[in-house]
Coordinates of C-alpha atoms and ligand atoms in Angstrom, one line a residue:
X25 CA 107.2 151.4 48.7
X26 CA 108.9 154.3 50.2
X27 CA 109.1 152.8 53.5
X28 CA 108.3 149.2 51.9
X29 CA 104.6 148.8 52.5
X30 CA 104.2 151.8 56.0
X31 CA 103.4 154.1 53.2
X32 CA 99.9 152.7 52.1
X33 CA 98.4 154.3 49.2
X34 CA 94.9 152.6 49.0
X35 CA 93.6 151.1 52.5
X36 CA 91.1 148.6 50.7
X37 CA 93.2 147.4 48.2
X38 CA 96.1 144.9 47.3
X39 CA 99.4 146.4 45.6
X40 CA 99.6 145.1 42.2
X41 CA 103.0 144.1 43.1
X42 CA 102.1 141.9 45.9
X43 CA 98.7 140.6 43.5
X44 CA 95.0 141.1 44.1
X45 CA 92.0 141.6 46.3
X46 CA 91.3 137.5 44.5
X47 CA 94.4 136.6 45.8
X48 CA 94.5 137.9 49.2
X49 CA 90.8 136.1 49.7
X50 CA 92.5 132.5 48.2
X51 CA 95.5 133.3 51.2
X52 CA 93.1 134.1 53.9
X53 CA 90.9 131.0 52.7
X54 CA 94.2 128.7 52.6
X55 CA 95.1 129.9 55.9
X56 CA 92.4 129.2 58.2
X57 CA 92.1 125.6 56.2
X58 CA 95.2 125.2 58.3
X59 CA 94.2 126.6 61.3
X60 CA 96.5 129.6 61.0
X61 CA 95.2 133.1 62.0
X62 CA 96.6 135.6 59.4
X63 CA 96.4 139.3 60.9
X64 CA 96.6 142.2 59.0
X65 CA 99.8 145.8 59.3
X66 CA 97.2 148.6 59.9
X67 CA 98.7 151.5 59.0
X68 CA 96.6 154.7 60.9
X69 CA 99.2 157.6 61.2
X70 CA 99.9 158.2 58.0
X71 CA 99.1 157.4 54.7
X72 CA 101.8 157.5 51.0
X73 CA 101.4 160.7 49.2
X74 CA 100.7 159.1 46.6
X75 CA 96.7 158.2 48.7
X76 CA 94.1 159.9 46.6
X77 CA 93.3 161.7 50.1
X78 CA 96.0 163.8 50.2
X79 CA 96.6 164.4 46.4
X80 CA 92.9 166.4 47.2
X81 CA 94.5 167.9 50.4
X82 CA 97.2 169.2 48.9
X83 CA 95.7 170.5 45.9
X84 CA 94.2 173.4 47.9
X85 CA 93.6 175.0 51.3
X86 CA 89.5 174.8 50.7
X87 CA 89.8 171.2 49.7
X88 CA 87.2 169.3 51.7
X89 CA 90.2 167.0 52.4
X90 CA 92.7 169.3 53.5
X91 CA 92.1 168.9 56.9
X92 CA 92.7 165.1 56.7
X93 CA 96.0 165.7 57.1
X94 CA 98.1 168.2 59.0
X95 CA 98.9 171.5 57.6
X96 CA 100.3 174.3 59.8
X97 CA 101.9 177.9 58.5
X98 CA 105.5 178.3 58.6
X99 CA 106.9 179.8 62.2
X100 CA 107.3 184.0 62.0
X101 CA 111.1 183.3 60.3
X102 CA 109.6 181.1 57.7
X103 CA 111.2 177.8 58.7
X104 CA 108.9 174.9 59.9
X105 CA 105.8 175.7 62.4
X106 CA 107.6 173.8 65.5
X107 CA 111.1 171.7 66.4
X108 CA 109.2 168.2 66.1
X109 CA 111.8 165.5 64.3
X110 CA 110.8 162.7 62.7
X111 CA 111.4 159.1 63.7
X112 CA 113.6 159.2 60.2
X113 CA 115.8 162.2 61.5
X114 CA 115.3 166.1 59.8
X115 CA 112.7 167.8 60.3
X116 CA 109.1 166.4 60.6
X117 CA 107.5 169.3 58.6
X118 CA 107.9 169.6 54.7
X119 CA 106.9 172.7 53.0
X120 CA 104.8 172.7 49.8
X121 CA 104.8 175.0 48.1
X122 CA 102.0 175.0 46.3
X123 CA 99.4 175.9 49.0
X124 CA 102.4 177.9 50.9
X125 CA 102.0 175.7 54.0
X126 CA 103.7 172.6 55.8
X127 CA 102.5 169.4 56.1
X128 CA 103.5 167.2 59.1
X129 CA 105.0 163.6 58.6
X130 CA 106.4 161.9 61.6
X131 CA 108.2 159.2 59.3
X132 CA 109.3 160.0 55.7
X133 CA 107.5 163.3 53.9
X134 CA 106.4 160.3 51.3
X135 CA 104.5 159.4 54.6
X136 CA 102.1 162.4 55.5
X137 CA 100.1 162.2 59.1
X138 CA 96.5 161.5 59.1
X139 CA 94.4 164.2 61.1
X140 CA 92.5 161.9 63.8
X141 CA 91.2 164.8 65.1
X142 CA 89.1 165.4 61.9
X143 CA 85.9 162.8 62.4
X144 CA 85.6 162.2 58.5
X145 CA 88.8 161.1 58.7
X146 CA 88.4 158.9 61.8
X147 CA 85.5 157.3 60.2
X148 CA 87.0 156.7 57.0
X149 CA 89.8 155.0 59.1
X150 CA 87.2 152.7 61.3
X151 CA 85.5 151.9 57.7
X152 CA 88.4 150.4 56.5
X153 CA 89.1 148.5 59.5
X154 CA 85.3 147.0 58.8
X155 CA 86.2 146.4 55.4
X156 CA 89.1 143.9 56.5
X157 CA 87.3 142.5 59.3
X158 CA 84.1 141.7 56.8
X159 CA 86.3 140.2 54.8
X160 CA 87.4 137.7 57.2
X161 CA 90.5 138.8 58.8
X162 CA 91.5 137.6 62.2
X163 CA 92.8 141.5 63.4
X164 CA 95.6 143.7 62.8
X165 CA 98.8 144.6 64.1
X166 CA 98.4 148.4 64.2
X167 CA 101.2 150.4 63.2
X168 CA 102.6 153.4 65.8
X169 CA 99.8 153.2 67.6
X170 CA 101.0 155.8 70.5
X171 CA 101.7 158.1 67.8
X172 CA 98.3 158.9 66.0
X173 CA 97.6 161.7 68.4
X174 CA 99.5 165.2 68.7
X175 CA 98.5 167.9 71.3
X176 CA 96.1 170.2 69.6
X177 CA 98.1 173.3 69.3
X178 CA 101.6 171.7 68.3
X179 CA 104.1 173.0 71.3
X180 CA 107.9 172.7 70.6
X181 CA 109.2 169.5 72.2
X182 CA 111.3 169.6 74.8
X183 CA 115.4 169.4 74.1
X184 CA 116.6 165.6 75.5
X185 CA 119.7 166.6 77.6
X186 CA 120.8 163.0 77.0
X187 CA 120.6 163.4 73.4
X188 CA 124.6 162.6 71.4
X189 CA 124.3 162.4 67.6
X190 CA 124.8 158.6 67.5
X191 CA 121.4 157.5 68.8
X192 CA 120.0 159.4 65.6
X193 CA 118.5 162.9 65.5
X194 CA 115.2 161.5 66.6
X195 CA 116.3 161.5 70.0
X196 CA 117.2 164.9 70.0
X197 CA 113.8 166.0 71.5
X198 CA 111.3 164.1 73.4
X199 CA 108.3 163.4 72.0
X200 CA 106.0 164.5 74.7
X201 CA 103.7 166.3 72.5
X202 CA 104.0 164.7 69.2
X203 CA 102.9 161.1 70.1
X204 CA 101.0 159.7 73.5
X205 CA 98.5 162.1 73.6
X206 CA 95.5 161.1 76.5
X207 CA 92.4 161.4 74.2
X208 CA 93.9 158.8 71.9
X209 CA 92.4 156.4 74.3
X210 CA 89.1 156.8 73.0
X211 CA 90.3 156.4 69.7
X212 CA 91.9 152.5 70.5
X213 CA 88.4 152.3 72.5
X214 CA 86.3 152.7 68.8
X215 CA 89.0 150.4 67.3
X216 CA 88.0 147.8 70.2
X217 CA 84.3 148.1 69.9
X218 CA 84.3 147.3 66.7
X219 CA 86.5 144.4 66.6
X220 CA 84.5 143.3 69.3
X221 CA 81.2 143.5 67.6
X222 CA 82.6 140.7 65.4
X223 CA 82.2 137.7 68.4
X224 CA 82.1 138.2 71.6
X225 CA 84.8 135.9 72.6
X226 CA 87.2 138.1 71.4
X227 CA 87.7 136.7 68.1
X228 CA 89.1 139.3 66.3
X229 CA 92.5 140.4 68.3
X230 CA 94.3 144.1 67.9
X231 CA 98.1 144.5 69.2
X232 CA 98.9 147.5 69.1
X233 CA 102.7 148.8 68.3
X234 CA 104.0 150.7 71.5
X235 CA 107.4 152.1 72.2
X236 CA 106.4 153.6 75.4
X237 CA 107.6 153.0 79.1
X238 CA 105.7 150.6 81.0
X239 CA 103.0 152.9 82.9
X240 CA 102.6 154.4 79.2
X241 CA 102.3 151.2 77.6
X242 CA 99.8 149.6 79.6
X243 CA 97.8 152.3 79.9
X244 CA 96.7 151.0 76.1
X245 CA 95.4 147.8 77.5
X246 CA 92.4 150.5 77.9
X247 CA 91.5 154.0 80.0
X248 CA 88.0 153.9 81.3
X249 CA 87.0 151.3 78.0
X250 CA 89.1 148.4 76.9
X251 CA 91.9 148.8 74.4
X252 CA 93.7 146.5 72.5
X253 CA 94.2 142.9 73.3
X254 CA 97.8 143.3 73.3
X255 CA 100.0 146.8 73.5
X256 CA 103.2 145.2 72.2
X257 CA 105.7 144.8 74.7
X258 CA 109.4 145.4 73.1
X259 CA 111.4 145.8 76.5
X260 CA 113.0 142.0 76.2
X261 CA 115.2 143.7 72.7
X262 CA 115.9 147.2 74.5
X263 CA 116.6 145.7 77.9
X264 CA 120.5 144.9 78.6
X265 CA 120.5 140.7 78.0
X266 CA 121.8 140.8 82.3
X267 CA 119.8 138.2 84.6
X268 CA 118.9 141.1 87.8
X269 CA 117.6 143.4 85.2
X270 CA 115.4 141.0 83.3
X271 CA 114.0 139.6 86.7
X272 CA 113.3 143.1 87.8
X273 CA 111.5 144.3 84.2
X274 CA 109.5 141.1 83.9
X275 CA 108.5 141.5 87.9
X276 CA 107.5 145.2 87.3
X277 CA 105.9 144.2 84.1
X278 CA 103.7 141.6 85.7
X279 CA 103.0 143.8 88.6
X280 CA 101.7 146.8 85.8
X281 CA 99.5 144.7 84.0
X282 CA 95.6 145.6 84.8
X283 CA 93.4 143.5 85.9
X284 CA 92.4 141.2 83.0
X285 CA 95.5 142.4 81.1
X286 CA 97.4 139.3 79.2
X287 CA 100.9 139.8 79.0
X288 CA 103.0 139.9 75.6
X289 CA 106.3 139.5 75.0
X290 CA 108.4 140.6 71.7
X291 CA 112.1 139.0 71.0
X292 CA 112.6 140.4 67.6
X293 CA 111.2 142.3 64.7
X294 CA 111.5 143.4 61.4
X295 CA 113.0 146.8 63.0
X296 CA 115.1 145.5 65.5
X297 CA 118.7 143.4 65.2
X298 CA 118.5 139.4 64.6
X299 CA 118.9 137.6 68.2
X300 CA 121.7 136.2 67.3
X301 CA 123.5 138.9 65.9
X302 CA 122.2 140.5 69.3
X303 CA 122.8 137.7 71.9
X304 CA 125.3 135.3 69.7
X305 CA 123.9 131.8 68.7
X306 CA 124.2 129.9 72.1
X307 CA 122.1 132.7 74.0
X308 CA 119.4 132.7 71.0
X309 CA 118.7 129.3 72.7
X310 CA 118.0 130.0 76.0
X311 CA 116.3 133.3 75.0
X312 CA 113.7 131.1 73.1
X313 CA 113.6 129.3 76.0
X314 CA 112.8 132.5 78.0
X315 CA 110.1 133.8 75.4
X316 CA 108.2 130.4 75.2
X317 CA 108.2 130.2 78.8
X318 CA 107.2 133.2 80.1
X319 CA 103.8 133.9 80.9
X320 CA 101.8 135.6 77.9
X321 CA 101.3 135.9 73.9
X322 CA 105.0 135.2 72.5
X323 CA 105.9 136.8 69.9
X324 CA 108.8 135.4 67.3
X325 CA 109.9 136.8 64.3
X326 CA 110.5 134.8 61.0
X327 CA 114.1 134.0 60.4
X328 CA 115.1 134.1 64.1
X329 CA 113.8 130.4 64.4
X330 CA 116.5 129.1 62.5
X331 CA 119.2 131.5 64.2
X332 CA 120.0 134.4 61.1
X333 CA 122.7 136.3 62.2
X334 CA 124.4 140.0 60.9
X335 CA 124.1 140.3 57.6
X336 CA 125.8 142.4 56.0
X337 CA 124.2 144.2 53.6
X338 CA 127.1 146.1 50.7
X339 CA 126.9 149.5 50.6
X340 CA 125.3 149.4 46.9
X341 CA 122.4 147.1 48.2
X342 CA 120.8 149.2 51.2
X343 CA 117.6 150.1 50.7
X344 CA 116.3 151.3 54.4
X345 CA 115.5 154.7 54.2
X346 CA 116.2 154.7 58.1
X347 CA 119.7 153.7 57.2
X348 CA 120.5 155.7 54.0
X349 CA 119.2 159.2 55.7
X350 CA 121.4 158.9 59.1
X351 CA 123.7 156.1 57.3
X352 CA 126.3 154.5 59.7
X353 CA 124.7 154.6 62.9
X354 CA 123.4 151.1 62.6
X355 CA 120.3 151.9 62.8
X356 CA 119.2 150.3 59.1
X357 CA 116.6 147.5 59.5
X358 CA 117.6 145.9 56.1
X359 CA 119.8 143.1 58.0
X360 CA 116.7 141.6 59.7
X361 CA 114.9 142.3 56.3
X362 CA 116.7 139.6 54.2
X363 CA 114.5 136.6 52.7
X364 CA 113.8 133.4 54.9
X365 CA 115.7 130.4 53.1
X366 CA 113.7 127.5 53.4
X367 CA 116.0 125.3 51.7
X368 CA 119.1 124.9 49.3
X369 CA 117.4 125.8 46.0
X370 CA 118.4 129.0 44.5
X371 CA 117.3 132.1 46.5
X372 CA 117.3 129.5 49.5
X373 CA 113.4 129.0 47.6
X374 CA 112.2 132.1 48.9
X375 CA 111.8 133.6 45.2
X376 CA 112.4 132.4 41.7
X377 CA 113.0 136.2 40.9
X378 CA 115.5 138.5 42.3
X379 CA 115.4 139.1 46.2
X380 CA 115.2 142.4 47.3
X381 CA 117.8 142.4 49.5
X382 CA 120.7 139.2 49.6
X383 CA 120.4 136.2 51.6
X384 CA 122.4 135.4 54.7
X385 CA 126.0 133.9 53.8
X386 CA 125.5 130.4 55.4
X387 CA 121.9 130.0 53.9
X388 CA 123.0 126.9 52.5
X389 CA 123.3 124.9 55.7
X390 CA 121.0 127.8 57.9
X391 CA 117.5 127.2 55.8
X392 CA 114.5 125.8 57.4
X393 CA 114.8 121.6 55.5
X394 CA 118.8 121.5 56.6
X395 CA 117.4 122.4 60.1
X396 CA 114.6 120.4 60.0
X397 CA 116.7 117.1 59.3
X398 CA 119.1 118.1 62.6
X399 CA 117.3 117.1 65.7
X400 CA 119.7 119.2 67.4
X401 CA 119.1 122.1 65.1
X402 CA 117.4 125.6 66.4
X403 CA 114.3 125.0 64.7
X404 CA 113.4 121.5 66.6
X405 CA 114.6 123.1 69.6
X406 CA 111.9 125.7 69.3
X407 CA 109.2 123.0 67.7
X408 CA 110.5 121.4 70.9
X409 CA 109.4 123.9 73.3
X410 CA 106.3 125.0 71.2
X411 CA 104.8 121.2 71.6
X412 CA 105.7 121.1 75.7
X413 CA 103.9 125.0 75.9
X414 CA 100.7 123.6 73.8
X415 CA 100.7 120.5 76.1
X416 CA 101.4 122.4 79.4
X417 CA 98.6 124.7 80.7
X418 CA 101.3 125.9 83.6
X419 CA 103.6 127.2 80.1
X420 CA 100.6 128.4 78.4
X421 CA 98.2 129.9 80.7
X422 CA 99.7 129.2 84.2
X423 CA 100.9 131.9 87.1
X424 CA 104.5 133.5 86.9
X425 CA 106.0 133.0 90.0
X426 CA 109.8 134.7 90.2
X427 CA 112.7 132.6 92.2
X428 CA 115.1 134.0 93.3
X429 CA 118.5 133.3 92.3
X430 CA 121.8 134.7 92.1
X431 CA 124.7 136.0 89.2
X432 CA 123.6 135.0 85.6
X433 CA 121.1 132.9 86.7
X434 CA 117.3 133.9 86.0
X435 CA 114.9 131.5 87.8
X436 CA 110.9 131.5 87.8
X437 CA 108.1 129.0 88.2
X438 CA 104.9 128.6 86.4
X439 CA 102.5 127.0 87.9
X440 CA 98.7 125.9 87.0
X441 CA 96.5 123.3 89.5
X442 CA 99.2 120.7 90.4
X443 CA 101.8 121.7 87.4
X444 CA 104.3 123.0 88.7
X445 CA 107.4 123.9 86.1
X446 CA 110.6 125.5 87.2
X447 CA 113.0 127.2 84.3
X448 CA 116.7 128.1 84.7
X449 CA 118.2 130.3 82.3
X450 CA 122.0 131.1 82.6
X451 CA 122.2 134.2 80.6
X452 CA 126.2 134.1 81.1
X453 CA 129.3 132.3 80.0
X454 CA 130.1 131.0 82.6
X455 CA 129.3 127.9 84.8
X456 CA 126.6 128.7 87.7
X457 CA 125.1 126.8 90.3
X458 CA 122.2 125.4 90.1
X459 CA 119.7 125.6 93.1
X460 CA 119.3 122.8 95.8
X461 CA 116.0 121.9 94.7
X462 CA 116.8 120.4 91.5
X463 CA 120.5 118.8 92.2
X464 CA 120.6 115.8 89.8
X465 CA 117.2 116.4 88.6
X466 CA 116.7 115.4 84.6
X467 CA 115.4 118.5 82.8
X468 CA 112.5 118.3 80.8
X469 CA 114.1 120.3 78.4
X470 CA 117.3 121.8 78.0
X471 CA 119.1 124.1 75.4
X472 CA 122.0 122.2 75.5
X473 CA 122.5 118.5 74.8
X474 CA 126.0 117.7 76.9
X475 CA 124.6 118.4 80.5
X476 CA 126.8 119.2 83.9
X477 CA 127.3 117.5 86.8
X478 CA 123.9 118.2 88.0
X479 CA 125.1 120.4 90.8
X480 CA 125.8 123.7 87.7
X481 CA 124.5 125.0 84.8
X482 CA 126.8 125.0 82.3
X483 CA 127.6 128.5 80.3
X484 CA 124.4 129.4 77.8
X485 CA 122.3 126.0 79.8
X486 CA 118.7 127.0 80.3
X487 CA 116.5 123.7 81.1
X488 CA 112.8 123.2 82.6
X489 CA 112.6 121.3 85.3
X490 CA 109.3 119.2 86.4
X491 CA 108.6 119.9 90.3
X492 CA 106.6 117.8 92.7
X493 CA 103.1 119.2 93.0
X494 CA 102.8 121.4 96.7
X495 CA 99.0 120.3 96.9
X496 CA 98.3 118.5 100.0
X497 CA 101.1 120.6 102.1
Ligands
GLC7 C1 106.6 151.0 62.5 C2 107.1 149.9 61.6 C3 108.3 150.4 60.8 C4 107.9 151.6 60.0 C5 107.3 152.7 60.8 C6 106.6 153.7 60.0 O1 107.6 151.3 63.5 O2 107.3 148.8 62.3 O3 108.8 149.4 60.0 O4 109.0 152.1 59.3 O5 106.3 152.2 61.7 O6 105.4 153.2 59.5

């Protein structure tokens, strides 16, 4: 639990803390008895330190293990064999001292690499995807996918001229050697194949964790053999919250795609800041709106449905390693990491123990049964647009088709056979017109409940309009 759970000591097992293998098989069974999918964190760039694998690596340099990790001799002066960083700030290498060589971990040094280049080690990685997927599991979410690859010979990486201390010391080099490597394709390829071999409707799904540029990213879609399902796309939390920019990235996105390719979209995670502590609570609206609208896999995370904002964590409480090794940046994940209250019991219900990390201050009106009994509460409003997206196949599998529109507004149709569904998001505060088309039009939906004069969109308004089908023109 170094890096709560992205430090996996045993990849067939259950922690103890979290229950057993019995357990996880009674979840998995109650799950798919209610038509859930549950998908699995793969973890394949590094394992704990504490993983019998590299207790045997470590213990000697003739170890048949040792080269199931990375180990690299110290640079002429001693110091560590290149300038790589890790994603956790310091340096990447640790020195131990016992073999009188350095180990390379990209995350904590709790959190050594896995060699992919070693093909025992690859193997004993595809095994224990098998040993999931036999076991009934719908796929996995696979951890830094772009970074289980390093170039072979481990050059320094280049200085980033942009770098100032504030974005955290990762961001003092660019990673072009240490992650995104071109043979890791083949790798994702293996992973493919054999969740493929498991129905050949593409029952068993892998998204794969990308921070990468868009021609980087999509490029894991698959080179030359299919990839994963879905390379996550993160952009819609990087990306300024500004209408021209959004429409640009989601054009550009759509236009990357490869043939076949199914989009994604990501609005918040377990790394990134709330929505809206990000966007403020009138704009979480609309952007649900946006992410159940646009064209592709959404994909929400817990807590943001019923609008958890900051949290502030006291200094005492922190536990992010991210946070307490370049503290004050605000780059700790522990404010999106707090429990999900589901209703006014103690601990908001989400333990009868003591919760890791404390609860949001207005849990006692913000849990899931207080929202539940508001109709105008964030969680109908998303059960809202969830039911319209199930019943609509323009929302769920139709054509993107940008408008074009002017200031705060961002505008775009979908569109299957004769469905036809416009959606108007004002990403501003202010009052914007709203086009000619639909002047005095009733929205099918809208994120507010007090409506304009049905010539503007009020500040924060985003609404689905029905249009008349263009069949027959
Ligand atoms: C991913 C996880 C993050 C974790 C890191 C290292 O980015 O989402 O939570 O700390 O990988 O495994």
């Amino acid at each position: 639990m170094a890096d709560f759970g992205y430090d996996v000591a045993d990849y067939c097992d259950i922690d103890p803390m979290f229950g057993t293998l019995a357990d996880f098989d009674r979840l998995l069974a109650a799950a798919h008895a209610r038509g859930l999918k549950l998908l699995l964190d793969f973890v394949p760039n590094h394992s704990s330190d504490r993983h019998r694998w590299f207790t045997e690596s470590r213990s000697s340099r003739d170890n048949p293990k040792r080269d199931w990790y990375i180990w690299r001799d110290a640079a002429a002066d001693g110091g560590p064999p290149n300038n790589w960083i890790s994603d956790f700030g310091g340096s990447a290498w640790e020195y131990d001292p016992a073999t009188g060589q350095y180990y390379y971990h990209a995350f904590l040094k709790e959190q050594p690499d896995l060699n992919w280049r070693n093909p025992d080690l690859r193997a004993a990685m595809i095994d224990v995807l098998q040993f999931w997927l036999d076991r009934g599991v719908d796929g996995f979410r696979i951890d830094v996918l772009w970074h289980i690859l390093k170039a072979a010979d481990f050059p320094d990486n280049p200085l980033n001229p942009a770098y100032r201390p504030a974005m955290g010391e990762m961001h003092s080099v660019m990673q072009l050697h240490s992650t995104d490597q071109p043979e890791v394709h083949e790798i994702v390829a293996e992973m493919r194949d054999l969740a493929d071999s498991y129905g050949r409707g593409g029952e068993r799904v892998l998204i794969g964790e990308i921070c990468l540029p868009l021609d980087k990213l999509v490029r894991y879609y698959g080179v030359g053999a299919p990839g994963v399902h879905l390379p996550f796309n993160f952009h819609l939390i990087d990306a300024p919250w500004q209408a021209r920019a959004l429409a640009t990235f989601i054009d550009a996105y759509e236009a990357a795609l490869p043939p076949g390719g199914w989009p994604n979209w990501v609005l918040g995670s377990h790394d990134a800041r709330r929505v809206a502590a990000r966007l403020g609570e009138a704009q979480a609206r609309v952007a649900a709106m946006l992410l159940l609208t646009l064209r592709g896999t959404p994909t929400l995370y817990q807590g943001d449905e019923i609008g958890i904002g900051e949290v502030a964590i006291p200094a005492g409480q922190l536990v992010d390693p991210r946070e307490l090794r370049e503290p004050g940046l605000g780059l700790g994940r522990d404010p999106s990491r707090t429990p999900m209250a589901w209703d006014r019991s103690d601990n908001g219900g989400f333990t009868t123990g003591v919760p890791w990390l404390p609860l949001h201050s207005d849990w006692r009106q913000r849990n899931v049964a207080a929202e539940q009994g508001d109709p105008q509460s964030l969680v109908n409003f998303y059960h809202r647009l969830l039911t319209m997206r199930r019943a609509s196949e323009a929302l769920s599998i139709g054509q993107y088709v940008a408008v074009e529109a002017v200031g705060d507004i961002l505008a775009y149709e979908r569109r299957h056979d004769d469905e036809r569904l416009l959606i108007i998001l004002n990403l501003g505060d202010r009052e914007q017109a709203l086009p000619a088309q639909v002047h005095g039009a009733t929205p099918l939906l809208c994120t507010l409940t007090a409506r304009g004069d049905g010539r503007s969109m009020r500040p924060n308004e985003g609404a689905i309009f029905a249009l008349p089908s263009d069949r027959g023109h």
